Structure formats: C-alpha cells, structure tokens
Amino acid sequence: MEGLNSGDTAWILTCAAFVMLMTPGLALFYGGQAGSKSVLNMMMMVFSALGLVGVLWVLYGYSLVFGADIGGGLLGNPTTYFGLTSILENDEASEVVPQLAVVGFQAMFAILTTALIAGAAADRMKFGSWLLFSGLWATLVYFPVAHWVFDLDQGWIATSLGALDFAGGTAVHINAGVAALVLCIIMGKRRSWPREAARPHNLTLVMLGAGMLWFGWFGFNAGSSGAADWAAAFAFTNTVAATAAAILGWLLVEKLRYGKATSLGAASGIVAGLVAITPAAAAISPVGALIVGAIAGALSAYAVGLKYKLGYDDSFDVVGVHFVAGLWGTLAIGFFGTAVAPDETNGLFYGGGVTQLGIQAVAALATIVYCAIVTTIIVYIVKFTIGLRVEDEAEQAGIDEAEHAETGYELSGLRGGAGLGSAPKPPASAQPTTPAKQEA
C-alpha cells in the first residue's frame, strides 16, 4: 500500500489490544465486588460481551456505525459493510491506516460499553436474559448512538451539532449509565438489598481490575486520535492527570464523610476519572484535566449514595460512576475547553461563551432520552418473554451454580461444617508416630 503509514497502523492495533484488555479488567473489577457465590456469573456476564457483541460487530455492527448514512446522521446502512466482505474487496491503496484496523479498534468500544451495564444487574439476572438484552441493546442503542458520535463525516452529533466527544462520553458512558439505571429499576432490587450490606468479597481483585482498566484506557483515549500524533500524546497525558486527581477527590470525600479512605474508593475514583476525561481528553489542558478529574471523583463519591435515597439497586454503581462522571466530562468541555488543545475550542472559562456548553448539553440530553426510551422497551421485551430474574432460591444461595453449574471457590469444607480455611483431620494411620511429635 503506497499510502500506508505503518507507525499509525501499529499504534491503532496496539491501542485496540489495550482496549480489549479493559473487558477482562472490568470482569475483575465487578467480580471482586460480587458475592463469593456469584462471582463467576458476574464475570461471565462481562466476558460474554466479547463473544456476542464481537460477532454482531463483524456481521452488521460496524456497518450500522460507519456504513453509508441512511437517516440524516442517525444510522449507518447495515449492508454497506455486512460481514466486512466489501472492505476486503475494495481495500484502497491510499489508506493511511487500513480500515480493518479501525474495525478492530472500534469493536472493543462496542464490547466494553455493553459489558459496563452488567454491573447494575449483579446477583439476580438470568444469564440467558442478559445475553438477549445485551444483543438487542448493542443493536438498537449502542450502534445507532455510536454512529451519531464516532462517524465524524456523517453522524449528526459530530457533524450537524458539532459536539466534542473525543472517545465516548456520550456513546459509551452516558449511554451505559442510563441503560444500567433503566435495567436495575425495571428488574427490581436484590431480595436482601438494602437490608443486608452487600460487601465486596475480594477487594484485591477490584484493585487489580481498576489497574487493568487504567492501563487499557490509555489505548481507549490516546488511540481515539486515529494516529500516533500530538493529539494522542495530549490525550494520554490528560488521562494520567484526570485519573490521578479523581482518586484524591474520591478519597477526600470518603475521609470527610466517613473518616476513612478505602481501597474500593480508590479503585472507584480511578474509574470516575477515566470516565470523565474520555470525552474531554483532547479538549482541555492538563491543568484543566486535574480540575475535571478531581471534581469527577468527588461528584461520583457523593452520587453512589443516591441509590439508597432513591431506592434503585445499582449493584456496582454504574449510574453513580459512569453516568455521573460521563455527563460531567461531556459538559466540562463547555467550561474548560481551550483552543490550545487539539480540539481547538474555547469553553466558557477561556472566553468562548456558553455556545459550546449548550451544544454539549444537547448531545448529552439526546443520548439520555434515546437510550432511556429504547432500553425500557428492550428490558420489557426480555421480561415478558423469557423473564429477567433467577428464582428466589437461586438468588439466595448464589447464582453461580444455578446458572453455570460451577463455583468460583471450593466451599465444600465450609458446607460440611469445617471453618473457612480449616483442613480435614487426617486419618489415625497418618498421624505422626515419633514420641516428640506425639508429645507436641
């Protein structure tokens, strides 16, 4: 290929691999927060997106997002790249980055966005129902909204509206957060919530998962530049700044409210900062990123408590983190945007007035309304066809065995009456026979 830039191509493919790692990282992040008898189900819900959404993406998902527009910037034509065959047949020698590299990179966004919703449905949703929901949601919600935002030549949010969203504050985080809220409200609370505290069973997994998410997020944000260039370096640096500040913002709120700074708070602060900087990574300065990240950490730390006041059981705070921080990051461009950043747009605090802030608000509102309506329809379709929830007995016992015939941990000794960590007493014939051992 005469026009191929091997450096940019290598960068995009590397970033795609980074983003793919975010899904296993999310499985650990959510799995550690689940109960010990539901950890596998939670991780399976996340991992299943790799399979299901990956298949849909190849068949028609990429085409719905980047195919020839068929609705005034609302949807791509599903036949344009159906099965990706036409890409193989019409590969252009002038491409700087092969289209298939973009296919792989954007596939990881679709997979991760769908998997994010699973955190709101922990401990009570049938696995088959999750698969049906996630397939319908990716098709009817994510793919259209991604066309609005990520198709920079045809999508109405990117072109007609002129909203800035570097890596998916609207299409990914607001979208997933709203879907999570709708799903957990219609499905209902866990039987024991909030009467019994649902404590994470393994905080070391949570922190490991958060670290993997941060690592992968460098590909998520910096890769969205589409090249190994100034914008990629800018987004990379802002991803460091905002996330670091968000950790401190979350921990400060915890310390002031509860007197302790927790590991779960640090891990959650990481995610809140990453979410907030996603849309603004190429729009604000590093100092602006510090401010946006710190506010995101503090806002989300307060927001996760709203579920107790409002009564919706968002198991792992998808709404409090992804919706709240995603909305804040999208709007923050209107405040902290600066023309010295790659997106070259001044926000309110840099003399740009309120125009861009209004544009950002319209993009966020459109995503919220569309996602809320269509997700509601999808959830009710699943509820009245195959049902949403496992049986009460399975929920009470932990749904790993009921849904997957497996357990994450061998608890047979515990079931038999032995204490956790105790070993069965060896038979008499195996006892030590030396006098010293017998006396001991």
Short mmCIF file of C-alpha atoms in Angstrom, two decimals:
data_model
loop_
_atom_site.label_atom_id
_atom_site.label_comp_id
_atom_site.label_asym_id
_atom_site.label_seq_id
_atom_site.Cartn_x
_atom_site.Cartn_y
_atom_site.Cartn_z
CA MET A 1 0.00 0.00 0.00
CA GLU A 2 1.56 3.26 -1.15
CA GLY A 3 -0.20 5.50 1.38
CA LEU A 4 0.05 3.16 4.36
CA ASN A 5 1.61 4.62 7.50
CA SER A 6 3.00 1.64 9.36
CA GLY A 7 3.59 3.65 12.55
CA ASP A 8 -0.01 4.85 12.80
CA THR A 9 -1.27 1.39 11.90
CA ALA A 10 0.85 -0.22 14.61
CA TRP A 11 -0.40 2.36 17.11
CA ILE A 12 -4.08 1.74 16.37
CA LEU A 13 -3.68 -2.03 16.52
CA THR A 14 -1.76 -1.75 19.81
CA CYS A 15 -4.43 0.52 21.25
CA ALA A 16 -7.11 -1.95 20.16
CA ALA A 17 -5.33 -4.63 22.18
CA PHE A 18 -5.14 -2.22 25.14
CA VAL A 19 -8.89 -1.63 24.97
CA MET A 20 -9.59 -5.34 24.67
CA LEU A 21 -7.76 -5.82 27.99
CA MET A 22 -10.26 -3.47 29.61
CA THR A 23 -13.00 -6.09 29.38
CA PRO A 24 -11.15 -8.71 31.46
CA GLY A 25 -10.16 -5.83 33.76
CA LEU A 26 -13.82 -4.93 34.11
CA ALA A 27 -14.62 -8.57 34.89
CA LEU A 28 -12.14 -8.47 37.76
CA PHE A 29 -13.38 -5.06 38.92
CA TYR A 30 -17.00 -6.21 39.01
CA GLY A 31 -16.22 -9.79 40.04
CA GLY A 32 -14.35 -8.69 43.13
CA GLN A 33 -17.35 -6.61 44.19
CA ALA A 34 -19.77 -9.53 43.75
CA GLY A 35 -20.56 -12.10 46.42
CA SER A 36 -18.31 -15.15 46.57
CA LYS A 37 -21.16 -17.35 45.30
CA SER A 38 -22.00 -15.06 42.37
CA VAL A 39 -18.54 -14.04 41.17
CA LEU A 40 -18.48 -16.36 38.15
CA ASN A 41 -21.87 -15.22 36.93
CA MET A 42 -20.74 -11.60 37.13
CA MET A 43 -17.54 -12.31 35.25
CA MET A 44 -19.41 -14.38 32.67
CA MET A 45 -21.80 -11.51 32.00
CA VAL A 46 -18.83 -9.28 31.23
CA PHE A 47 -16.90 -11.86 29.20
CA SER A 48 -19.99 -12.80 27.20
CA ALA A 49 -19.88 -9.37 25.56
CA LEU A 50 -16.59 -10.37 23.93
CA GLY A 51 -18.38 -13.22 22.24
CA LEU A 52 -21.83 -11.88 21.45
CA VAL A 53 -21.06 -8.26 20.60
CA GLY A 54 -17.91 -9.32 18.76
CA VAL A 55 -19.99 -11.48 16.42
CA LEU A 56 -22.64 -8.79 15.91
CA TRP A 57 -19.94 -6.23 15.18
CA VAL A 58 -18.49 -8.30 12.34
CA LEU A 59 -21.89 -9.12 10.87
CA TYR A 60 -23.56 -5.71 10.89
CA GLY A 61 -22.43 -3.60 13.87
CA TYR A 62 -19.53 -1.89 12.13
CA SER A 63 -21.78 -1.18 9.19
CA LEU A 64 -24.52 0.34 11.36
CA VAL A 65 -21.92 2.66 12.88
CA PHE A 66 -19.75 3.53 9.87
CA GLY A 67 -21.78 2.45 6.85
CA ALA A 68 -23.37 4.85 4.36
CA ASP A 69 -25.78 7.07 6.25
CA ILE A 70 -29.46 6.25 5.72
CA GLY A 71 -31.18 8.57 8.17
CA GLY A 72 -29.88 12.11 8.33
CA GLY A 73 -26.95 11.23 10.54
CA LEU A 74 -28.95 8.77 12.65
CA LEU A 75 -27.89 5.35 11.34
CA GLY A 76 -25.46 3.64 9.01
CA ASN A 77 -26.58 1.20 6.35
CA PRO A 78 -26.24 -2.38 7.71
CA THR A 79 -25.48 -3.72 4.23
CA THR A 80 -22.58 -1.40 3.43
CA TYR A 81 -20.01 -3.49 5.27
CA PHE A 82 -22.10 -6.54 6.16
CA GLY A 83 -19.72 -9.30 7.19
CA LEU A 84 -16.85 -6.93 6.33
CA THR A 85 -16.65 -8.52 2.88
CA SER A 86 -16.73 -5.25 0.96
CA ILE A 87 -13.74 -3.98 2.95
CA LEU A 88 -11.68 -6.92 1.77
CA GLU A 89 -12.79 -6.45 -1.83
CA ASN A 90 -12.30 -2.67 -2.01
CA ASP A 91 -9.22 -2.06 0.09
CA GLU A 92 -7.85 1.29 -1.00
CA ALA A 93 -4.10 1.67 -1.51
CA SER A 94 -4.30 5.29 -0.42
CA GLU A 95 -5.37 4.49 3.15
CA VAL A 96 -3.04 5.77 5.85
CA VAL A 97 -4.45 3.25 8.32
CA PRO A 98 -6.20 0.12 6.98
CA GLN A 99 -9.93 0.19 7.55
CA LEU A 100 -9.70 -3.21 9.21
CA ALA A 101 -7.56 -1.63 11.94
CA VAL A 102 -10.41 0.77 12.66
CA VAL A 103 -12.83 -2.17 12.64
CA GLY A 104 -10.81 -3.91 15.34
CA PHE A 105 -10.31 -0.79 17.44
CA GLN A 106 -13.96 0.24 17.43
CA ALA A 107 -15.09 -3.34 18.11
CA MET A 108 -13.53 -3.10 21.54
CA PHE A 109 -15.57 0.02 22.31
CA ALA A 110 -18.81 -1.76 21.46
CA ILE A 111 -17.88 -4.76 23.57
CA LEU A 112 -16.82 -2.77 26.62
CA THR A 113 -19.81 -0.42 26.56
CA THR A 114 -22.25 -3.30 26.61
CA ALA A 115 -20.31 -5.08 29.36
CA LEU A 116 -20.40 -1.98 31.58
CA ILE A 117 -24.15 -2.36 32.07
CA ALA A 118 -23.73 -5.75 33.74
CA GLY A 119 -22.59 -4.14 36.98
CA ALA A 120 -26.11 -2.90 37.66
CA ALA A 121 -27.66 -6.35 37.40
CA ALA A 122 -25.44 -8.39 39.69
CA ASP A 123 -26.69 -11.35 41.74
CA ARG A 124 -30.16 -11.62 40.22
CA MET A 125 -30.31 -11.72 36.40
CA LYS A 126 -30.58 -14.87 34.31
CA PHE A 127 -27.56 -15.37 32.09
CA GLY A 128 -29.73 -16.12 29.05
CA SER A 129 -31.76 -13.00 29.71
CA TRP A 130 -28.55 -10.97 29.88
CA LEU A 131 -27.46 -12.34 26.52
CA LEU A 132 -30.77 -11.43 24.90
CA PHE A 133 -30.76 -8.00 26.48
CA SER A 134 -27.16 -7.22 25.56
CA GLY A 135 -27.61 -8.34 21.95
CA LEU A 136 -30.70 -6.20 21.50
CA TRP A 137 -29.14 -3.26 23.32
CA ALA A 138 -25.96 -3.27 21.27
CA THR A 139 -28.01 -3.41 18.08
CA LEU A 140 -30.72 -0.89 18.88
CA VAL A 141 -28.93 1.53 21.20
CA TYR A 142 -25.15 1.40 21.04
CA PHE A 143 -24.69 1.06 17.28
CA PRO A 144 -27.00 3.98 16.40
CA VAL A 145 -25.59 6.30 19.08
CA ALA A 146 -22.04 5.37 18.10
CA HIS A 147 -22.93 6.41 14.54
CA TRP A 148 -24.05 9.80 15.84
CA VAL A 149 -20.80 10.33 17.74
CA PHE A 150 -17.97 8.36 16.14
CA ASP A 151 -18.78 8.75 12.43
CA LEU A 152 -17.08 12.12 12.08
CA ASP A 153 -18.27 12.50 8.47
CA GLN A 154 -21.95 11.55 8.84
CA GLY A 155 -23.11 11.28 12.47
CA TRP A 156 -25.40 14.15 13.46
CA ILE A 157 -23.82 14.80 16.88
CA ALA A 158 -20.35 15.01 15.38
CA THR A 159 -21.28 16.98 12.26
CA SER A 160 -24.61 18.82 12.36
CA LEU A 161 -24.49 19.55 16.10
CA GLY A 162 -20.74 19.99 16.41
CA ALA A 163 -20.40 18.43 19.85
CA LEU A 164 -16.95 17.36 21.01
CA ASP A 165 -16.60 13.81 22.31
CA PHE A 166 -13.10 12.51 21.77
CA ALA A 167 -13.54 8.93 22.94
CA GLY A 168 -17.13 8.34 24.00
CA GLY A 169 -18.52 10.26 26.95
CA THR A 170 -21.94 10.12 25.32
CA ALA A 171 -21.89 6.92 23.26
CA VAL A 172 -20.09 4.88 25.91
CA HIS A 173 -20.54 6.21 29.44
CA ILE A 174 -23.77 8.21 29.47
CA ASN A 175 -25.27 5.51 27.27
CA ALA A 176 -24.23 2.64 29.56
CA GLY A 177 -25.15 4.58 32.71
CA VAL A 178 -28.68 5.33 31.55
CA ALA A 179 -29.16 1.72 30.40
CA ALA A 180 -27.97 0.47 33.78
CA LEU A 181 -30.45 2.71 35.59
CA VAL A 182 -33.36 1.53 33.45
CA LEU A 183 -32.39 -2.13 33.79
CA CYS A 184 -32.00 -2.15 37.56
CA ILE A 185 -35.22 -0.21 38.15
CA ILE A 186 -37.39 -2.49 36.00
CA MET A 187 -35.71 -5.68 37.22
CA GLY A 188 -36.06 -4.64 40.84
CA LYS A 189 -33.88 -4.86 43.92
CA ARG A 190 -31.94 -7.82 45.16
CA ARG A 191 -34.00 -9.65 47.79
CA SER A 192 -31.58 -8.70 50.56
CA TRP A 193 -30.96 -5.08 49.49
CA PRO A 194 -30.64 -2.70 51.26
CA ARG A 195 -31.48 -4.65 54.42
CA GLU A 196 -28.17 -6.55 54.25
CA ALA A 197 -24.90 -4.91 53.28
CA ALA A 198 -23.58 -6.42 50.03
CA ARG A 199 -19.85 -6.25 50.72
CA PRO A 200 -17.24 -6.95 48.01
CA HIS A 201 -15.90 -10.45 48.51
CA ASN A 202 -12.39 -9.72 47.18
CA LEU A 203 -11.07 -6.17 47.15
CA THR A 204 -7.71 -7.27 45.78
CA LEU A 205 -9.48 -8.32 42.57
CA VAL A 206 -11.25 -4.95 42.48
CA MET A 207 -7.99 -3.04 42.68
CA LEU A 208 -6.30 -5.28 40.11
CA GLY A 209 -9.22 -4.75 37.78
CA ALA A 210 -9.07 -0.99 38.26
CA GLY A 211 -5.38 -1.02 37.40
CA MET A 212 -6.04 -3.00 34.23
CA LEU A 213 -8.79 -0.57 33.28
CA TRP A 214 -6.44 2.40 33.69
CA PHE A 215 -3.79 0.66 31.59
CA GLY A 216 -6.27 -0.16 28.84
CA TRP A 217 -7.79 3.31 28.97
CA PHE A 218 -4.60 4.79 27.55
CA GLY A 219 -5.46 2.90 24.37
CA PHE A 220 -9.10 3.92 24.70
CA ASN A 221 -8.32 7.65 24.79
CA ALA A 222 -4.99 8.05 23.03
CA GLY A 223 -5.99 5.59 20.31
CA SER A 224 -9.05 7.67 19.50
CA SER A 225 -6.74 10.17 17.82
CA GLY A 226 -6.50 7.71 14.94
CA ALA A 227 -2.74 8.22 14.67
CA ALA A 228 0.44 8.30 16.73
CA ASP A 229 0.47 12.08 16.85
CA TRP A 230 0.19 15.22 19.02
CA ALA A 231 -3.46 14.58 19.85
CA ALA A 232 -2.65 11.05 21.04
CA ALA A 233 0.11 12.35 23.31
CA PHE A 234 -2.20 15.08 24.59
CA ALA A 235 -4.98 12.60 25.39
CA PHE A 236 -2.51 10.23 27.05
CA THR A 237 -1.23 12.96 29.36
CA ASN A 238 -4.70 14.16 30.25
CA THR A 239 -5.69 10.59 31.07
CA VAL A 240 -2.89 10.47 33.63
CA ALA A 241 -3.79 13.86 35.12
CA ALA A 242 -7.55 13.47 35.44
CA THR A 243 -7.41 9.96 36.86
CA ALA A 244 -4.78 10.80 39.45
CA ALA A 245 -6.81 13.80 40.64
CA ALA A 246 -10.02 11.76 40.72
CA ILE A 247 -8.51 9.25 43.15
CA LEU A 248 -7.73 12.09 45.54
CA GLY A 249 -11.12 13.70 45.05
CA TRP A 250 -12.96 10.47 45.89
CA LEU A 251 -10.77 9.68 48.91
CA LEU A 252 -11.17 13.19 50.28
CA VAL A 253 -14.94 12.87 50.21
CA GLU A 254 -14.72 9.48 51.93
CA LYS A 255 -12.45 10.86 54.61
CA LEU A 256 -14.71 13.82 55.28
CA ARG A 257 -17.91 11.78 55.32
CA TYR A 258 -16.83 8.52 56.93
CA GLY A 259 -13.43 9.17 58.46
CA LYS A 260 -11.68 6.52 56.34
CA ALA A 261 -10.17 6.35 52.87
CA THR A 262 -10.96 2.92 51.37
CA SER A 263 -9.40 0.77 48.69
CA LEU A 264 -12.79 0.45 46.99
CA GLY A 265 -12.97 4.23 46.95
CA ALA A 266 -9.53 4.49 45.35
CA ALA A 267 -10.47 1.95 42.68
CA SER A 268 -13.79 3.66 42.03
CA GLY A 269 -12.04 7.04 41.86
CA ILE A 270 -9.79 5.67 39.14
CA VAL A 271 -12.79 4.71 37.04
CA ALA A 272 -14.58 8.02 37.67
CA GLY A 273 -11.55 9.99 36.49
CA LEU A 274 -11.12 7.82 33.42
CA VAL A 275 -14.77 8.22 32.53
CA ALA A 276 -14.75 11.99 32.92
CA ILE A 277 -11.66 12.57 30.78
CA THR A 278 -12.87 10.28 27.99
CA PRO A 279 -14.86 12.94 26.09
CA ALA A 280 -12.53 15.80 27.05
CA ALA A 281 -9.12 14.18 26.51
CA ALA A 282 -8.24 16.41 23.53
CA ALA A 283 -10.26 19.48 24.53
CA ILE A 284 -8.81 20.67 27.84
CA SER A 285 -5.33 21.40 29.21
CA PRO A 286 -3.54 19.13 31.70
CA VAL A 287 -4.37 21.60 34.49
CA GLY A 288 -7.99 21.52 33.32
CA ALA A 289 -7.79 17.72 33.42
CA LEU A 290 -6.69 17.87 37.05
CA ILE A 291 -9.70 20.01 37.91
CA VAL A 292 -12.16 17.93 35.89
CA GLY A 293 -10.80 14.71 37.39
CA ALA A 294 -10.90 15.94 40.99
CA ILE A 295 -14.50 17.12 40.56
CA ALA A 296 -15.45 13.82 38.90
CA GLY A 297 -14.05 11.82 41.81
CA ALA A 298 -15.89 13.94 44.36
CA LEU A 299 -19.17 14.01 42.40
CA SER A 300 -19.22 10.26 41.90
CA ALA A 301 -18.32 9.63 45.54
CA TYR A 302 -21.45 11.54 46.52
CA ALA A 303 -23.58 10.15 43.69
CA VAL A 304 -23.12 6.49 44.59
CA GLY A 305 -25.15 7.13 47.74
CA LEU A 306 -28.18 8.32 45.80
CA LYS A 307 -29.35 4.76 45.19
CA TYR A 308 -30.12 4.40 48.90
CA LYS A 309 -32.14 7.61 48.93
CA LEU A 310 -33.96 6.96 45.64
CA GLY A 311 -34.34 3.20 46.06
CA TYR A 312 -32.78 1.77 42.89
CA ASP A 313 -30.40 -1.17 43.31
CA ASP A 314 -27.48 -0.34 41.04
CA SER A 315 -25.25 -3.10 42.37
CA PHE A 316 -21.82 -1.74 41.44
CA ASP A 317 -22.64 1.93 40.88
CA VAL A 318 -22.68 2.07 37.10
CA VAL A 319 -25.03 5.05 37.36
CA GLY A 320 -23.08 6.87 40.06
CA VAL A 321 -19.76 6.48 38.24
CA HIS A 322 -20.35 6.12 34.50
CA PHE A 323 -23.45 8.26 34.08
CA VAL A 324 -22.46 11.00 36.53
CA ALA A 325 -18.79 11.23 35.56
CA GLY A 326 -19.61 10.77 31.86
CA LEU A 327 -22.15 13.59 31.97
CA TRP A 328 -19.76 15.82 33.88
CA GLY A 329 -16.90 15.14 31.45
CA THR A 330 -19.12 15.90 28.47
CA LEU A 331 -20.32 19.19 29.94
CA ALA A 332 -16.87 20.12 31.28
CA ILE A 333 -15.68 20.72 27.72
CA GLY A 334 -18.05 23.68 27.63
CA PHE A 335 -16.33 25.12 30.71
CA PHE A 336 -12.68 24.12 30.39
CA GLY A 337 -12.21 23.70 26.64
CA THR A 338 -9.16 25.57 25.34
CA ALA A 339 -8.07 26.42 21.82
CA VAL A 340 -4.51 25.27 22.55
CA ALA A 341 -5.79 21.67 22.83
CA PRO A 342 -6.13 19.53 19.69
CA ASP A 343 -9.91 20.11 19.52
CA GLU A 344 -9.20 23.88 19.30
CA THR A 345 -12.36 25.10 21.04
CA ASN A 346 -12.57 27.62 23.87
CA GLY A 347 -15.08 26.98 26.62
CA LEU A 348 -16.73 29.43 28.98
CA PHE A 349 -13.68 29.87 31.24
CA TYR A 350 -11.44 30.58 28.25
CA GLY A 351 -13.56 33.28 26.65
CA GLY A 352 -15.64 31.05 24.42
CA GLY A 353 -19.03 31.89 25.92
CA VAL A 354 -21.76 29.35 26.53
CA THR A 355 -22.25 28.15 22.96
CA GLN A 356 -20.15 25.00 23.25
CA LEU A 357 -21.63 24.23 26.67
CA GLY A 358 -25.10 24.32 25.15
CA ILE A 359 -24.01 22.06 22.31
CA GLN A 360 -22.52 19.56 24.77
CA ALA A 361 -25.73 19.60 26.80
CA VAL A 362 -27.85 18.85 23.73
CA ALA A 363 -25.62 15.89 22.83
CA ALA A 364 -25.88 14.52 26.36
CA LEU A 365 -29.65 15.02 26.55
CA ALA A 366 -30.25 13.36 23.19
CA THR A 367 -28.26 10.32 24.30
CA ILE A 368 -30.10 10.14 27.62
CA VAL A 369 -33.57 10.36 26.08
CA TYR A 370 -32.94 7.91 23.23
CA CYS A 371 -31.19 5.37 25.46
CA ALA A 372 -33.83 5.57 28.20
CA ILE A 373 -36.74 5.01 25.81
CA VAL A 374 -35.23 2.20 23.73
CA THR A 375 -33.66 0.44 26.72
CA THR A 376 -37.01 0.45 28.51
CA ILE A 377 -38.63 -1.25 25.53
CA ILE A 378 -35.82 -3.84 25.35
CA VAL A 379 -36.00 -4.67 29.06
CA TYR A 380 -39.75 -5.19 28.92
CA ILE A 381 -39.38 -7.41 25.85
CA VAL A 382 -36.97 -9.63 27.77
CA LYS A 383 -39.11 -9.53 30.93
CA PHE A 384 -42.30 -10.64 29.20
CA THR A 385 -40.68 -13.29 27.01
CA ILE A 386 -38.04 -15.25 28.91
CA GLY A 387 -38.03 -13.29 32.18
CA LEU A 388 -35.28 -11.28 33.80
CA ARG A 389 -34.59 -12.78 37.21
CA VAL A 390 -33.43 -16.08 38.60
CA GLU A 391 -35.59 -17.90 41.11
CA ASP A 392 -35.56 -16.65 44.69
CA GLU A 393 -33.81 -19.81 45.91
CA ALA A 394 -31.01 -19.40 43.40
CA GLU A 395 -30.55 -15.75 44.29
CA GLN A 396 -30.39 -16.54 47.97
CA ALA A 397 -27.91 -19.38 47.51
CA GLY A 398 -25.78 -17.54 44.96
CA ILE A 399 -26.40 -17.90 41.26
CA ASP A 400 -23.12 -19.42 40.07
CA GLU A 401 -24.31 -23.00 40.46
CA ALA A 402 -27.85 -22.29 39.26
CA GLU A 403 -26.74 -20.55 36.07
CA HIS A 404 -23.37 -22.14 35.30
CA ALA A 405 -23.11 -25.35 37.38
CA GLU A 406 -19.82 -24.03 38.77
CA THR A 407 -18.49 -22.15 41.75
CA GLY A 408 -15.71 -19.60 41.90
CA TYR A 409 -14.35 -21.09 45.13
CA GLU A 410 -14.37 -24.58 46.61
CA LEU A 411 -16.61 -24.20 49.64
CA SER A 412 -17.39 -27.88 50.27
CA GLY A 413 -15.45 -27.88 53.53
CA LEU A 414 -17.49 -24.93 54.70
CA ARG A 415 -20.72 -26.66 53.77
CA GLY A 416 -19.63 -29.70 55.75
CA GLY A 417 -19.20 -27.68 58.92
CA ALA A 418 -15.46 -27.01 58.83
CA GLY A 419 -14.34 -23.44 59.35
CA LEU A 420 -13.15 -21.48 56.37
CA GLY A 421 -9.52 -22.34 55.78
CA SER A 422 -9.54 -25.39 58.05
CA ALA A 423 -8.19 -28.70 56.79
CA PRO A 424 -9.86 -32.08 57.41
CA LYS A 425 -8.27 -34.13 60.19
CA PRO A 426 -6.03 -36.85 58.73
CA PRO A 427 -6.89 -40.48 59.50
CA ALA A 428 -5.28 -42.15 62.50
CA SER A 429 -2.90 -44.17 60.32
CA ALA A 430 -1.45 -40.94 59.00
CA GLN A 431 -0.75 -39.41 62.42
CA PRO A 432 2.92 -38.82 63.40
CA THR A 433 4.37 -41.72 65.44
CA THR A 434 7.57 -40.30 66.93
CA PRO A 435 7.46 -39.61 70.68
CA ALA A 436 8.37 -35.97 70.17
CA LYS A 437 5.53 -35.47 67.70
CA GLN A 438 3.09 -37.30 69.96
CA GLU A 439 4.01 -35.09 72.93
CA ALA A 440 3.61 -31.97 70.79
#
